[in-house]
Short mmCIF file of C-alpha atoms in Angstrom, two decimals:
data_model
loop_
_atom_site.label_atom_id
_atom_site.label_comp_id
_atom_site.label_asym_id
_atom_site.label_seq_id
_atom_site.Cartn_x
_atom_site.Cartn_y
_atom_site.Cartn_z
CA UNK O 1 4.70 9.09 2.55
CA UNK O 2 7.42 6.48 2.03
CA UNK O 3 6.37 3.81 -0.42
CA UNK O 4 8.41 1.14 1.40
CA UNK O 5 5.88 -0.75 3.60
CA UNK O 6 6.21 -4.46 4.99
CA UNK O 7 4.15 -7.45 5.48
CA UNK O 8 3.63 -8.10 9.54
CA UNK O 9 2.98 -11.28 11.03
CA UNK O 10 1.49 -13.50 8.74
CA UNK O 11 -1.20 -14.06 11.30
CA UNK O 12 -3.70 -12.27 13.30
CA UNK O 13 -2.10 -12.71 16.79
CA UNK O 14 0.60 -9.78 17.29
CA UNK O 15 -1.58 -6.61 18.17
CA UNK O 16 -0.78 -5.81 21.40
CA UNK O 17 0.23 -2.68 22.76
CA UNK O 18 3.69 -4.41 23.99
CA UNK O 19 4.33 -5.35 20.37
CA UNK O 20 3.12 -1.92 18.73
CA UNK O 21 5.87 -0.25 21.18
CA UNK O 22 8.57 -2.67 20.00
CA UNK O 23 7.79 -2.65 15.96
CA UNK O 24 7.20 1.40 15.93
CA UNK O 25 10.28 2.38 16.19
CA UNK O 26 12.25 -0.32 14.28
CA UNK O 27 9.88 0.39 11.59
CA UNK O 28 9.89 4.06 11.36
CA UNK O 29 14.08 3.27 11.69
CA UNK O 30 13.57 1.14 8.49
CA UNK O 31 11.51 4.13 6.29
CA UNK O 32 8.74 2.41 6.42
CA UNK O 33 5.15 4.30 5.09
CA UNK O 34 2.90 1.43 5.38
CA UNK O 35 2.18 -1.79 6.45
CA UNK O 36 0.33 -4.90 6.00
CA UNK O 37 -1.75 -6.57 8.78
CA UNK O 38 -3.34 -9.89 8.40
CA UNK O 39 -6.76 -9.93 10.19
CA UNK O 40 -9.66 -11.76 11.04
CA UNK O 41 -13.25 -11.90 8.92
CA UNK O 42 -14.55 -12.48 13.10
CA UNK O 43 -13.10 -9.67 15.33
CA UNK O 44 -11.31 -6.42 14.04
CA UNK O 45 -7.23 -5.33 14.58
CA UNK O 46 -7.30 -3.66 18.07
CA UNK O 47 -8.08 -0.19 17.90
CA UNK O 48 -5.56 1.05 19.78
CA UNK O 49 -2.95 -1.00 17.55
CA UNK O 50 -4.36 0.68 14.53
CA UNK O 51 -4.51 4.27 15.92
CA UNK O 52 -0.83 3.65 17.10
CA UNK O 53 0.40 3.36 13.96
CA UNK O 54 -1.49 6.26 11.90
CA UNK O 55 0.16 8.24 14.65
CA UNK O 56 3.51 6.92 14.46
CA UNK O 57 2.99 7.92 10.75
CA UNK O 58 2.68 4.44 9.08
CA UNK O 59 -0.32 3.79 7.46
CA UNK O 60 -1.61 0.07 8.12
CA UNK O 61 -3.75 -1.70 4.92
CA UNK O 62 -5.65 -4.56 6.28
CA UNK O 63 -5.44 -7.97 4.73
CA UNK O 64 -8.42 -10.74 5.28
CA UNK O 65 -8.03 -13.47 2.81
CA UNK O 66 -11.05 -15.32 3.50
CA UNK O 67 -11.91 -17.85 0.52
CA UNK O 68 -14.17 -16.33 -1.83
CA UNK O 69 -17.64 -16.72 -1.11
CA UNK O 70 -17.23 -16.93 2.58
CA UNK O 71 -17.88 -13.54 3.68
CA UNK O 72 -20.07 -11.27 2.61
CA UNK O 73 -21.09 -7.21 2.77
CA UNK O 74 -23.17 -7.87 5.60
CA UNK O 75 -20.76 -9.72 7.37
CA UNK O 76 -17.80 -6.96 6.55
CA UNK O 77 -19.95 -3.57 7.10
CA UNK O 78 -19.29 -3.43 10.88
CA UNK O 79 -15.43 -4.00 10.34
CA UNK O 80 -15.73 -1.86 7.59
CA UNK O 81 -17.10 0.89 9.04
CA UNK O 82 -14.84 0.44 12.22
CA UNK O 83 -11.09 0.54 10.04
CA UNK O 84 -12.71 3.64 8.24
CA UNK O 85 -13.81 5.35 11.23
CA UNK O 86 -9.65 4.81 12.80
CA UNK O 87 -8.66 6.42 10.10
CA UNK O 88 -7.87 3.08 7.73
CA UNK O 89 -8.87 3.53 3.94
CA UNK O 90 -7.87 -0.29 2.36
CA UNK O 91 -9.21 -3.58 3.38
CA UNK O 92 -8.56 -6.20 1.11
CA UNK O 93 -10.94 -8.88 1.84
CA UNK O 94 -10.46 -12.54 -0.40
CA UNK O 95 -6.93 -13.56 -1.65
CA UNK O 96 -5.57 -14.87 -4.46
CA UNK O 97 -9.37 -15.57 -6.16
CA UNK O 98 -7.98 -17.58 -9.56
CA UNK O 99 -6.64 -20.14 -7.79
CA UNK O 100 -8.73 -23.26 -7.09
CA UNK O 101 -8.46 -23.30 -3.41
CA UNK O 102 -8.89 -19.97 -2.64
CA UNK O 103 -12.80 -20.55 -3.20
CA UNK O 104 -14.94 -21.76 -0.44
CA UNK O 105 -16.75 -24.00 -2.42
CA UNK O 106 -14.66 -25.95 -4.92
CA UNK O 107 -17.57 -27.25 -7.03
CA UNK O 108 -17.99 -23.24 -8.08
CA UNK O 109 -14.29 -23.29 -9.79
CA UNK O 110 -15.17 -25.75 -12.58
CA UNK O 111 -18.46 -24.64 -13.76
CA UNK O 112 -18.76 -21.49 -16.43
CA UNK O 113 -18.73 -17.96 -15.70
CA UNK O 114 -16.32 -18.10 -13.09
CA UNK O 115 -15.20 -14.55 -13.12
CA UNK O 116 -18.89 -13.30 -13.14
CA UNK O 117 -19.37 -15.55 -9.89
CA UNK O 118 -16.24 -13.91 -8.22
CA UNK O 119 -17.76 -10.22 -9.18
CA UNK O 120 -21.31 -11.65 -7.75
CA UNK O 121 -19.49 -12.21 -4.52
CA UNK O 122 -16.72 -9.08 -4.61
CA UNK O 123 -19.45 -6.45 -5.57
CA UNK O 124 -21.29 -6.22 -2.62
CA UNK O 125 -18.16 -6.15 -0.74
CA UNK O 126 -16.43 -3.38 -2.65
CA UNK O 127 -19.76 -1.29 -2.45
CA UNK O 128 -19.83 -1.76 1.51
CA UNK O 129 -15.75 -0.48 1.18
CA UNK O 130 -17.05 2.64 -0.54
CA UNK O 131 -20.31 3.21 1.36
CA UNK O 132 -17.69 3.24 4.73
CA UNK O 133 -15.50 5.56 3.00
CA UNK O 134 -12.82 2.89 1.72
CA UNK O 135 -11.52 2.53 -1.42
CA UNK O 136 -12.61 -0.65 -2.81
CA UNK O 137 -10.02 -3.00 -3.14
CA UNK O 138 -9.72 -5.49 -6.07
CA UNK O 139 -7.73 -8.74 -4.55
CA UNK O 140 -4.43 -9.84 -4.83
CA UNK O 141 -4.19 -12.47 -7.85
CA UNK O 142 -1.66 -15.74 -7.97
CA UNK O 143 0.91 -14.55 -10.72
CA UNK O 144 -0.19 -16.81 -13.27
CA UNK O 145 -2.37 -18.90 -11.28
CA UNK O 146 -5.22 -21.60 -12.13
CA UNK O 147 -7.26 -19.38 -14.35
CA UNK O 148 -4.42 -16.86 -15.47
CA UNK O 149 -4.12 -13.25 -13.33
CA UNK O 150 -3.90 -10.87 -16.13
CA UNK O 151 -7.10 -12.64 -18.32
CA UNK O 152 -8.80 -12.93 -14.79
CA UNK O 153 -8.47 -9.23 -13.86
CA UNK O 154 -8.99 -8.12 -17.40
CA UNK O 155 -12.44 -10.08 -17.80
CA UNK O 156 -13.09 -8.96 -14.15
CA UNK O 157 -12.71 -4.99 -15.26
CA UNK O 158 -14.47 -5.48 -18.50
CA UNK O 159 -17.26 -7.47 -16.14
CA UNK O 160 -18.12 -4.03 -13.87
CA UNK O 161 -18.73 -2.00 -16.97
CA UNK O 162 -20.53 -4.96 -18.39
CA UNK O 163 -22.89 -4.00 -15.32
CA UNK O 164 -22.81 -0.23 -15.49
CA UNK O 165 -20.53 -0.09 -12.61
CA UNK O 166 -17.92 2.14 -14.45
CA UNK O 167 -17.76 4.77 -11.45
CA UNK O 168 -17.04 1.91 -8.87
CA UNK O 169 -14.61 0.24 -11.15
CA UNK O 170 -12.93 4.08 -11.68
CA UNK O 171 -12.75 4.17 -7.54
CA UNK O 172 -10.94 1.36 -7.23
CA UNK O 173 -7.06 0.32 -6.37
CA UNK O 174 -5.49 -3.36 -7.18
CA UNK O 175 -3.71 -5.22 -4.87
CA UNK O 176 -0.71 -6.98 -6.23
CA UNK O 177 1.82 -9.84 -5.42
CA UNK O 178 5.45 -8.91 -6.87
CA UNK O 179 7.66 -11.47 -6.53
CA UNK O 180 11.05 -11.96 -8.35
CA UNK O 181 10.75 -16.08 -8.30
CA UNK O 182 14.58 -15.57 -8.50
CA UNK O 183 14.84 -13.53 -11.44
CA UNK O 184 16.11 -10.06 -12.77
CA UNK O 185 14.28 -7.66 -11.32
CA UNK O 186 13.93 -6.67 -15.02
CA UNK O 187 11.82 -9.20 -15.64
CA UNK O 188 8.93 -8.31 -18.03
CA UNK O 189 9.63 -4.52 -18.23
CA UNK O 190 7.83 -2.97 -20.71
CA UNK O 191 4.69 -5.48 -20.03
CA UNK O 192 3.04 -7.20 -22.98
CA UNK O 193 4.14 -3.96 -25.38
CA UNK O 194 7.57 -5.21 -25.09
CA UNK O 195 6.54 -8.91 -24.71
CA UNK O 196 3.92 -9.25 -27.95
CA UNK O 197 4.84 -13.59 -27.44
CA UNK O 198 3.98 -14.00 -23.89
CA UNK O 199 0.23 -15.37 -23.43
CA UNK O 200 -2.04 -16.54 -21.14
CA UNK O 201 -0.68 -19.77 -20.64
CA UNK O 202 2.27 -19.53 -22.88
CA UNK O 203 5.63 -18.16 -22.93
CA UNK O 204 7.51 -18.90 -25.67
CA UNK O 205 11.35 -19.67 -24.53
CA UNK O 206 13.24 -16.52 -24.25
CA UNK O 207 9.87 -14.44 -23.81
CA UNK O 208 9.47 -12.90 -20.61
CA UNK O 209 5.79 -12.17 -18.87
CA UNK O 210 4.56 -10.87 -15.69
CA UNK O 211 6.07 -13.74 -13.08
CA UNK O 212 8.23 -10.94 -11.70
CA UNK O 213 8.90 -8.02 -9.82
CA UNK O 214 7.50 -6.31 -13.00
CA UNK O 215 4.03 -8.03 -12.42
CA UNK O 216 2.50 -4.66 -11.97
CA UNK O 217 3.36 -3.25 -15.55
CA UNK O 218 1.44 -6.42 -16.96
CA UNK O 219 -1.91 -6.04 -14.73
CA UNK O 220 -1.37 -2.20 -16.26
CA UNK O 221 -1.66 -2.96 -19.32
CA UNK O 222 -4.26 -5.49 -18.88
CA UNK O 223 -6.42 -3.02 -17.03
CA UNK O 224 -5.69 -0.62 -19.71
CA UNK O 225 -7.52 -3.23 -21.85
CA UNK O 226 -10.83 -3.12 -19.99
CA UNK O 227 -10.56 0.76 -19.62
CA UNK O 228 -9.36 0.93 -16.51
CA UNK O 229 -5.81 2.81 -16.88
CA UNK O 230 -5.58 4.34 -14.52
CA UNK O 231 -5.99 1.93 -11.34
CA UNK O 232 -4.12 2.68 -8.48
CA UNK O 233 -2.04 -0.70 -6.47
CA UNK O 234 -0.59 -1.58 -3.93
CA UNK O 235 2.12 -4.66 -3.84
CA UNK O 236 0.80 -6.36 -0.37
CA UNK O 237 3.99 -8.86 -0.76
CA UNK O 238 6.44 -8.57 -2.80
CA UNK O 239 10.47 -9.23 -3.25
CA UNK O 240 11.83 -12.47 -1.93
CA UNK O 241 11.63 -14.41 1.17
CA UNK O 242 15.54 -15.73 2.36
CA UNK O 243 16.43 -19.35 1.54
CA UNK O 244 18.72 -20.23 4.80
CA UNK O 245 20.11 -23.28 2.83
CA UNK O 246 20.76 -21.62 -0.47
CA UNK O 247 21.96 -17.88 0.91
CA UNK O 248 23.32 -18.27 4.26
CA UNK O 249 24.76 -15.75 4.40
CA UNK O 250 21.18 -13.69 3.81
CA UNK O 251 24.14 -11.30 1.67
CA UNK O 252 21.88 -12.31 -1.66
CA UNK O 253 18.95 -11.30 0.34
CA UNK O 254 19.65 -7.55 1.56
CA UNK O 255 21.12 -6.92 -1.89
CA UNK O 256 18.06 -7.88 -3.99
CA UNK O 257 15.73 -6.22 -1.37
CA UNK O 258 17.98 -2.98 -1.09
CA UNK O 259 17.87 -2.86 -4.77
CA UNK O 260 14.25 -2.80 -5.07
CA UNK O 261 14.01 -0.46 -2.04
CA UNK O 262 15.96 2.37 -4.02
CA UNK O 263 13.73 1.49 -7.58
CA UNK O 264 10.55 2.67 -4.83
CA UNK O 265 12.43 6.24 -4.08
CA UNK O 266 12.75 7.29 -7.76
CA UNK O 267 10.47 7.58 -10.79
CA UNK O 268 11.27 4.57 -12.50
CA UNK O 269 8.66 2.31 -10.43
CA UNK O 270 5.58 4.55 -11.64
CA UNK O 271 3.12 6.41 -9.38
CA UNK O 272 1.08 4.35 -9.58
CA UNK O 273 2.70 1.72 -7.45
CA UNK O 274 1.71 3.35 -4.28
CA UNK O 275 3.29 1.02 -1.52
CA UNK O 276 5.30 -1.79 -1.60
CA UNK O 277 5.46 -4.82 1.32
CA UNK O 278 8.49 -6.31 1.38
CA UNK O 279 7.84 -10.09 2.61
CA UNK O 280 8.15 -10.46 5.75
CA UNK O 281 8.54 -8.65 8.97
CA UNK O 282 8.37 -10.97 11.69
CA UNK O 283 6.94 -14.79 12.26
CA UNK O 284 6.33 -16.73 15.15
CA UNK O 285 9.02 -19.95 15.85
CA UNK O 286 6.40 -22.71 14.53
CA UNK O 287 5.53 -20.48 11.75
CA UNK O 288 6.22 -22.35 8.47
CA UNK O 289 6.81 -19.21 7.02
CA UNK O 290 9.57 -18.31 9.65
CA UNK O 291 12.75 -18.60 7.70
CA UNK O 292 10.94 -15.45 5.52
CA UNK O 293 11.52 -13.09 8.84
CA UNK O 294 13.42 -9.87 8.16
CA UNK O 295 13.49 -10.34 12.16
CA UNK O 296 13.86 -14.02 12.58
CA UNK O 297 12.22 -15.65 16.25
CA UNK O 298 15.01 -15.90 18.66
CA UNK O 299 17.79 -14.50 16.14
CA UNK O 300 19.10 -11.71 15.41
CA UNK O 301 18.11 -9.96 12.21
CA UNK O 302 18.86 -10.60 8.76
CA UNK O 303 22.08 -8.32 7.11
CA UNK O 304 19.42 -6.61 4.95
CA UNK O 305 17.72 -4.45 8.28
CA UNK O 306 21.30 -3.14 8.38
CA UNK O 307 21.61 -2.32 5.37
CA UNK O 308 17.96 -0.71 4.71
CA UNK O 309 18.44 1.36 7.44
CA UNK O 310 21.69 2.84 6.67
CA UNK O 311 20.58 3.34 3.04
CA UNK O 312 17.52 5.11 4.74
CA UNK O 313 19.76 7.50 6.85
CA UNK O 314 21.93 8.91 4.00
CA UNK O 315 18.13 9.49 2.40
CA UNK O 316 16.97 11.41 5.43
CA UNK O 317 20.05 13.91 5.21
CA UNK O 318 19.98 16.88 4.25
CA UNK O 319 22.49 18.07 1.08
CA UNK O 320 25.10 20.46 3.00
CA UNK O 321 24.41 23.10 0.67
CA UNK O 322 20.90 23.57 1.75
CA UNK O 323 20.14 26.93 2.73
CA UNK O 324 18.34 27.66 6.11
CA UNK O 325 14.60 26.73 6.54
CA UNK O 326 12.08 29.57 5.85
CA UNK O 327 9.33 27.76 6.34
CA UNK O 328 8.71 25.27 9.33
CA UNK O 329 5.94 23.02 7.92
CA UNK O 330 4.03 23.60 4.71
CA UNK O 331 0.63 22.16 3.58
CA UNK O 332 0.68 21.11 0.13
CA UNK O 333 -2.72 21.52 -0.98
CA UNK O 334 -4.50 20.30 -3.98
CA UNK O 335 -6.68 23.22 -5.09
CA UNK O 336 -9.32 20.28 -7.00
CA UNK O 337 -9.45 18.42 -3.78
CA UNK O 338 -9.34 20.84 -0.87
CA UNK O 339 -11.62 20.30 2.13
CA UNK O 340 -11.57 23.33 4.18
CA UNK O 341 -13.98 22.50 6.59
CA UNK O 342 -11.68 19.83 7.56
CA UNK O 343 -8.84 21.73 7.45
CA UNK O 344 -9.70 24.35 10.09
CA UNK O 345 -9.10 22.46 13.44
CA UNK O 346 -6.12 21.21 12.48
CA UNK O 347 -4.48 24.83 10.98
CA UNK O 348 -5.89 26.56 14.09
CA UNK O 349 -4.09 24.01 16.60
CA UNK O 350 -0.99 23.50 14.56
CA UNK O 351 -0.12 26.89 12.17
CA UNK O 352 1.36 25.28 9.12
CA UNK O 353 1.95 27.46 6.03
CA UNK O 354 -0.89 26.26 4.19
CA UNK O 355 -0.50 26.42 -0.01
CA UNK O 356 -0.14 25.21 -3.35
CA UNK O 357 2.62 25.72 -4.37
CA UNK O 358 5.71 22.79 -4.54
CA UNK O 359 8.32 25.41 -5.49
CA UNK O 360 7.36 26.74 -2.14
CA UNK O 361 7.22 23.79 -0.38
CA UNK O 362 10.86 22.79 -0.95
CA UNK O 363 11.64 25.69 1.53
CA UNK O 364 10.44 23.95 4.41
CA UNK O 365 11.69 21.76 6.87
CA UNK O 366 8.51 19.91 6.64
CA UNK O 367 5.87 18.89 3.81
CA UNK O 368 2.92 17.57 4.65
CA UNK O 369 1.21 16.28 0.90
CA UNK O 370 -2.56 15.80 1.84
CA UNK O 371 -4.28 13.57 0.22
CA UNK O 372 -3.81 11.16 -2.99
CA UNK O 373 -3.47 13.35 -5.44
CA UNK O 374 0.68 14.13 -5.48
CA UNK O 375 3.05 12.09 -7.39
CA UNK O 376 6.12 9.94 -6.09
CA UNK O 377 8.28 11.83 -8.23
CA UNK O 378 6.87 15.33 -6.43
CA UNK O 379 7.93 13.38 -3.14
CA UNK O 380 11.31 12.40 -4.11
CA UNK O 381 12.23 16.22 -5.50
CA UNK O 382 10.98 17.38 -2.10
CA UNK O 383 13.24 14.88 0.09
CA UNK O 384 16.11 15.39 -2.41
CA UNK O 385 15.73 19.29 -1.82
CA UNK O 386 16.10 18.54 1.91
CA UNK O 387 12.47 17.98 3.14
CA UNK O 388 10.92 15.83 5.91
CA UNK O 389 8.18 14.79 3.75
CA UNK O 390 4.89 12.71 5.47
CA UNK O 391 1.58 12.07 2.65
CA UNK O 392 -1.72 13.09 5.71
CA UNK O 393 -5.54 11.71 4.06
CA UNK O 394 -8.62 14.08 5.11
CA UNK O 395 -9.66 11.20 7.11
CA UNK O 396 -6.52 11.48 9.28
CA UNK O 397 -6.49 15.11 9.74
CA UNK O 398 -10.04 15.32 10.27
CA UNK O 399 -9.35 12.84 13.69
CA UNK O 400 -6.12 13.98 14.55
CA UNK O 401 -5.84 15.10 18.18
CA UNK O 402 -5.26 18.51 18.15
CA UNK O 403 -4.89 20.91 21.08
CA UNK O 404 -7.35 23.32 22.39
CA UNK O 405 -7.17 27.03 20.99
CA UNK O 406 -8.98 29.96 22.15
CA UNK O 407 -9.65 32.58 18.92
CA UNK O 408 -9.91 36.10 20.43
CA UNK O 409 -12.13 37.26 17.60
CA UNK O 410 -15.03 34.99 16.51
CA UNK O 411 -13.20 33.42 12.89
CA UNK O 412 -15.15 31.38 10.21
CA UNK O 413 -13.62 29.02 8.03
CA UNK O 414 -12.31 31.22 5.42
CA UNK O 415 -11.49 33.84 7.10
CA UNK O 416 -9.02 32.26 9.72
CA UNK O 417 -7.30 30.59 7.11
CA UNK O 418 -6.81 33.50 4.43
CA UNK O 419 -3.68 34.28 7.08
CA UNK O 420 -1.87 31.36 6.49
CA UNK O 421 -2.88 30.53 2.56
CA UNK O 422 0.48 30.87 0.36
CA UNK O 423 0.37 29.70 -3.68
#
């Protein structure tokens, strides 16, 4: 799957069937893998909105930023367990919880142990996510912020296994905010390794720190710190939103944005980074967040839609000394991870060359990677060598439509899919 994503409407109010058959396209058009949808703690995303999209390919994460302490696991379970069973796996519930206002209650910010009474409130919510088959989601923080991000998340981390909750802290992805405020997207590389100067609080003149597009190499390392290394994000807004008055143009606009897009198609934005929302699709006229619109309300769209698209077509073709397909589609399996009861339906309806092997793969004219396991770099050599490449979960196969086959010998598991194992 594509790691370019985008941030919808900045609302809840866009989920009809009229607008998923006018955004589908133009998104698929723009590469995109994922997207963000802003939704209410009262009433869930439509399903058929939802289900629309996991066809079409893109994989919607669900954003509720509720102030902290205003919704809890009881109050989440049923919209929980409704995203999961569509075939959703992140919900990130609360938003930006070291800043001040983002609590419900502001007499809660000044007293001690305020990172201890954000895990007293996230817990339960994160252990509902992972009862319902989600992964628990860790919030976006305010770069820098009231009570600064990277100390916040760090004390956060080191909180869980404070608490014996090592396995639910190991589960876990990060949501992140990357913005460039303006700057290099250089800014910060190398985190605080390269950085030693920049501290909470402080950065020295000529330091650098994680107010950046880099942000996620400093809530790395910070993580890192707390024993949590490997954590898994996802950028939920990120890049820069256009200034009418200062680019007019929008030329500044589609080149910074274009630049980041081709950093997400090659190894030097780590695996880790698993999708990226570029800020911001669409906004209603009185939005005040309207001038942000890659697609502005009653104009025509910003220079950098042009331009992401054509940059995504010379992607999508094939080198012309590719030699012809010997494999249709290919299942690239991970043999830790494989579900095979799962698997059946969908091999008996659809035949894919199901194996293990990535050399293989690349002779294909499609590779589906299923589940989390596979690198960005693995899906870049595969699109490079001429693939259609799509990233399936178990939880998407498993409610796939599939047509109806008739076996004419009574098959188990194994034994109808020995046929079509390769690797």
């Amino acid at each position: 799957m594509s790691r370019l994503g985008f941030h919808y409407y900045p609302d809840d109010q866009h989920y009809t069937q009229r607008e998923l058959e006018h955004w589908l396209p133009l998104l698929r058009g723009l590469g995109a893998g994922s997207i963000i949808l802003t939704a209410s703690a009262l009433r869930s995303i439509p399903e058929p909105f939802v289900t629309g999209l996991l066809d079409g390919g893109i994989e919607p994460i669900v954003r509720i930023p509720v102030p902290v302490g205003s919704m809890g696991a009881r109050d989440a379970e049923p919209l929980l367990q409704s995203y999961s069973r569509w075939g959703i796996r992140h919900v990130v519930i609360m938003d930006k919880p070291n800043l001040r206002s983002a609590w419900a209650q502001s007499s809660d910010w000044g007293r001690p142990g305020l990172v201890d009474r954000f895990l007293d409130r996230a817990i339960p919510i994160w252990e509902a996510q992972h009862a319902a088959g989600l992964v628990p989601m860790f919030p976006a923080l305010e770069p820098g912020g009231d009570y600064w991000d990277t100390a916040f998340l760090e004390a956060a981390l080191r909180g869980l296994t404070a608490r014996g909750l090592e396995s639910l802290r190991e589960g876990m992805a990060l949501a992140v905010y990357a913005w460039t405020y303006g700057r290099p997207l250089d800014w910060g590389a190398g985190g605080p390794d390269r950085w030693p100067e920049a501290k909470p609080y402080r950065t020295p003149e000529g330091c650098q720190d994680q107010r950046g597009f880099r942000a996620f190499e400093w809530y790395r390392a910070a993580a890192a710190k707390a024993g949590a290394g490997s954590i898994a994000m996802l950028a939920v807004g990120g890049a820069l939103p256009n200034e009418a008055e200062s680019d007019p143009s929008g030329d500044m606009h589609a080149e910074r944005n274009l630049s980041i897009a081709r950093l997400l198609t090659t190894a030097e934005i780590p695996a880790y980074v698993q999708s990226f929302a570029f800020f911001l699709l669409a906004a209603a006229p009185d939005h005040p967040l309207a001038g942000a619109a890659w697609f502005p309300p009653e104009s025509s769209p910003r220079p950098v839609v042009s331009a992401l698209r054509q940059m995504v077509t010379s992607f999508e073709k094939p080198p012309k000394s590719v030699a012809p397909r010997s494999i249709r589609h290919y299942l690239l399996l991970d043999p830790a991870s494989v579900r095979w009861e799962t698997l059946a339906d969908y091999v008996a309806a659809f035949r894919p060359t199901v194996g293990f092997s990535p050399e293989e793969a690349r002779s294909a004219e499609q590779v589906s990677l299923v589940g989390d396991s596979f690198s960005s770099e693995l899906e870049a050599r595969l699109v490079r060598a001429g693939c259609a490449v799509q990233r399936l979960s178990w939880t998407s196969i498993a409610r796939r439509p599939a047509p109806k086959v008739t076996l004419s010998h009574p098959h188990n598991v194994a034994s109808m899919l020995a046929g079509v194992i390769h690797g």
